[in-house]
Amino acid sequence: MFLEEMELTDVQLSAVERVTILACGTSWHSGLVGKFMIEQLARLPVEVDYGSEYRYRGPIVTANTLAVVITQSAKPPTRWRLYARQGVEAP
């Protein structure tokens, strides 16, 4: 997904106070690289979590938390957004 496809306004993006990166497997390691880059460049706190464990641990998320999901799935991003908007867990 490219930044142009994100449905965030400049105002929303500037309001972000922290970032959570969700990934599994080797994507998790990519998330760690992203963590270091975001913390250094944007000076925002970043957490990297395993996507498979995230919902079970009761994470603390505020309206100003940006979630970045890294997937190796062959499902197109539009399908994931559809699931999220409907409140349905993706298969």
PDB file of C-alpha atoms in Angstrom:
ATOM      1  CA  MET A   1       0.000   0.000   0.000  1.00  0.00           C
ATOM      2  CA  PHE A   2       1.338   3.410  -0.899  1.00  0.00           C
ATOM      3  CA  LEU A   3       0.849   6.571   1.132  1.00  0.00           C
ATOM      4  CA  GLU A   4      -1.430   8.031  -1.550  1.00  0.00           C
ATOM      5  CA  GLU A   5      -3.895   5.200  -0.853  1.00  0.00           C
ATOM      6  CA  MET A   6      -4.111   5.971   2.861  1.00  0.00           C
ATOM      7  CA  GLU A   7      -7.337   7.683   3.759  1.00  0.00           C
ATOM      8  CA  LEU A   8      -5.698  10.037   6.259  1.00  0.00           C
ATOM      9  CA  THR A   9      -5.746  13.793   6.047  1.00  0.00           C
ATOM     10  CA  ASP A  10      -2.703  15.879   6.931  1.00  0.00           C
ATOM     11  CA  VAL A  11      -4.488  16.947  10.118  1.00  0.00           C
ATOM     12  CA  GLN A  12      -5.134  13.319  11.149  1.00  0.00           C
ATOM     13  CA  LEU A  13      -1.572  12.297  10.365  1.00  0.00           C
ATOM     14  CA  SER A  14      -0.122  15.173  12.379  1.00  0.00           C
ATOM     15  CA  ALA A  15      -2.320  14.152  15.355  1.00  0.00           C
ATOM     16  CA  VAL A  16      -0.734  10.680  15.564  1.00  0.00           C
ATOM     17  CA  GLU A  17       0.882  10.241  18.981  1.00  0.00           C
ATOM     18  CA  ARG A  18       2.098   6.661  18.688  1.00  0.00           C
ATOM     19  CA  VAL A  19       2.338   3.849  16.152  1.00  0.00           C
ATOM     20  CA  THR A  20       1.602   0.156  16.498  1.00  0.00           C
ATOM     21  CA  ILE A  21       3.023  -2.173  13.842  1.00  0.00           C
ATOM     22  CA  LEU A  22       1.346  -5.585  13.525  1.00  0.00           C
ATOM     23  CA  ALA A  23       3.012  -8.410  11.633  1.00  0.00           C
ATOM     24  CA  CYS A  24       3.853 -12.118  11.740  1.00  0.00           C
ATOM     25  CA  GLY A  25       6.805 -14.219  10.702  1.00  0.00           C
ATOM     26  CA  THR A  26       9.480 -12.484   8.692  1.00  0.00           C
ATOM     27  CA  SER A  27       7.152  -9.488   8.319  1.00  0.00           C
ATOM     28  CA  TRP A  28       7.622  -8.946  12.070  1.00  0.00           C
ATOM     29  CA  HIS A  29      11.327  -8.350  11.439  1.00  0.00           C
ATOM     30  CA  SER A  30      10.416  -5.786   8.790  1.00  0.00           C
ATOM     31  CA  GLY A  31       8.232  -4.162  11.427  1.00  0.00           C
ATOM     32  CA  LEU A  32      11.275  -3.810  13.687  1.00  0.00           C
ATOM     33  CA  VAL A  33      13.122  -1.978  10.923  1.00  0.00           C
ATOM     34  CA  GLY A  34      10.080   0.264  10.500  1.00  0.00           C
ATOM     35  CA  LYS A  35      10.033   0.897  14.265  1.00  0.00           C
ATOM     36  CA  PHE A  36      13.596   2.174  14.270  1.00  0.00           C
ATOM     37  CA  MET A  37      13.000   4.365  11.216  1.00  0.00           C
ATOM     38  CA  ILE A  38       9.747   5.896  12.504  1.00  0.00           C
ATOM     39  CA  GLU A  39      11.179   6.540  15.961  1.00  0.00           C
ATOM     40  CA  GLN A  40      14.263   8.194  14.537  1.00  0.00           C
ATOM     41  CA  LEU A  41      12.625  10.185  11.741  1.00  0.00           C
ATOM     42  CA  ALA A  42       9.200  11.042  13.179  1.00  0.00           C
ATOM     43  CA  ARG A  43      10.179  10.926  16.879  1.00  0.00           C
ATOM     44  CA  LEU A  44       7.057   8.915  17.732  1.00  0.00           C
ATOM     45  CA  PRO A  45       6.925   5.912  20.068  1.00  0.00           C
ATOM     46  CA  VAL A  46       6.409   2.652  18.174  1.00  0.00           C
ATOM     47  CA  GLU A  47       5.399  -0.849  19.322  1.00  0.00           C
ATOM     48  CA  VAL A  48       5.809  -3.955  17.172  1.00  0.00           C
ATOM     49  CA  ASP A  49       3.420  -6.804  17.954  1.00  0.00           C
ATOM     50  CA  TYR A  50       2.654 -10.196  16.510  1.00  0.00           C
ATOM     51  CA  GLY A  51      -0.616  -9.824  14.654  1.00  0.00           C
ATOM     52  CA  SER A  52      -1.758 -13.271  15.768  1.00  0.00           C
ATOM     53  CA  GLU A  53      -1.401 -12.320  19.456  1.00  0.00           C
ATOM     54  CA  TYR A  54      -2.488  -8.690  19.380  1.00  0.00           C
ATOM     55  CA  ARG A  55      -6.212  -9.011  19.972  1.00  0.00           C
ATOM     56  CA  TYR A  56      -5.737 -11.433  22.862  1.00  0.00           C
ATOM     57  CA  ARG A  57      -3.559  -9.185  25.002  1.00  0.00           C
ATOM     58  CA  GLY A  58      -5.981  -6.273  25.392  1.00  0.00           C
ATOM     59  CA  PRO A  59      -3.798  -3.542  23.887  1.00  0.00           C
ATOM     60  CA  ILE A  60      -4.167   0.081  24.973  1.00  0.00           C
ATOM     61  CA  VAL A  61      -5.139   2.015  21.859  1.00  0.00           C
ATOM     62  CA  THR A  62      -6.195   5.639  21.693  1.00  0.00           C
ATOM     63  CA  ALA A  63      -7.824   7.638  18.906  1.00  0.00           C
ATOM     64  CA  ASN A  64      -4.371   8.989  18.069  1.00  0.00           C
ATOM     65  CA  THR A  65      -2.693   5.598  17.627  1.00  0.00           C
ATOM     66  CA  LEU A  66      -1.788   4.684  14.061  1.00  0.00           C
ATOM     67  CA  ALA A  67      -1.863   0.957  13.271  1.00  0.00           C
ATOM     68  CA  VAL A  68       0.396  -0.281  10.488  1.00  0.00           C
ATOM     69  CA  VAL A  69      -0.351  -3.845   9.400  1.00  0.00           C
ATOM     70  CA  ILE A  70       2.248  -5.767   7.418  1.00  0.00           C
ATOM     71  CA  THR A  71       1.018  -8.893   5.675  1.00  0.00           C
ATOM     72  CA  GLN A  72       2.416 -11.417   3.262  1.00  0.00           C
ATOM     73  CA  SER A  73      -1.076 -12.494   2.347  1.00  0.00           C
ATOM     74  CA  ALA A  74      -2.127 -12.796  -1.272  1.00  0.00           C
ATOM     75  CA  LYS A  75      -5.435 -11.131  -0.398  1.00  0.00           C
ATOM     76  CA  PRO A  76      -5.628  -7.622  -1.842  1.00  0.00           C
ATOM     77  CA  PRO A  77      -5.588  -4.716   0.644  1.00  0.00           C
ATOM     78  CA  THR A  78      -9.079  -3.674  -0.442  1.00  0.00           C
ATOM     79  CA  ARG A  79     -10.432  -6.970   0.887  1.00  0.00           C
ATOM     80  CA  TRP A  80      -8.762  -6.404   4.280  1.00  0.00           C
ATOM     81  CA  ARG A  81     -10.254  -2.895   4.467  1.00  0.00           C
ATOM     82  CA  LEU A  82     -13.683  -4.312   3.669  1.00  0.00           C
ATOM     83  CA  TYR A  83     -13.380  -6.805   6.531  1.00  0.00           C
ATOM     84  CA  ALA A  84     -12.249  -4.087   8.925  1.00  0.00           C
ATOM     85  CA  ARG A  85     -15.086  -1.723   8.004  1.00  0.00           C
ATOM     86  CA  GLN A  86     -17.652  -4.479   8.492  1.00  0.00           C
ATOM     87  CA  GLY A  87     -16.174  -5.462  11.842  1.00  0.00           C
ATOM     88  CA  VAL A  88     -15.560  -8.975  10.536  1.00  0.00           C
ATOM     89  CA  GLU A  89     -12.413 -10.964  11.237  1.00  0.00           C
ATOM     90  CA  ALA A  90     -10.654 -11.836   8.001  1.00  0.00           C
ATOM     91  CA  PRO A  91     -10.432 -15.562   7.249  1.00  0.00           C
TER      92      PRO A  91
END
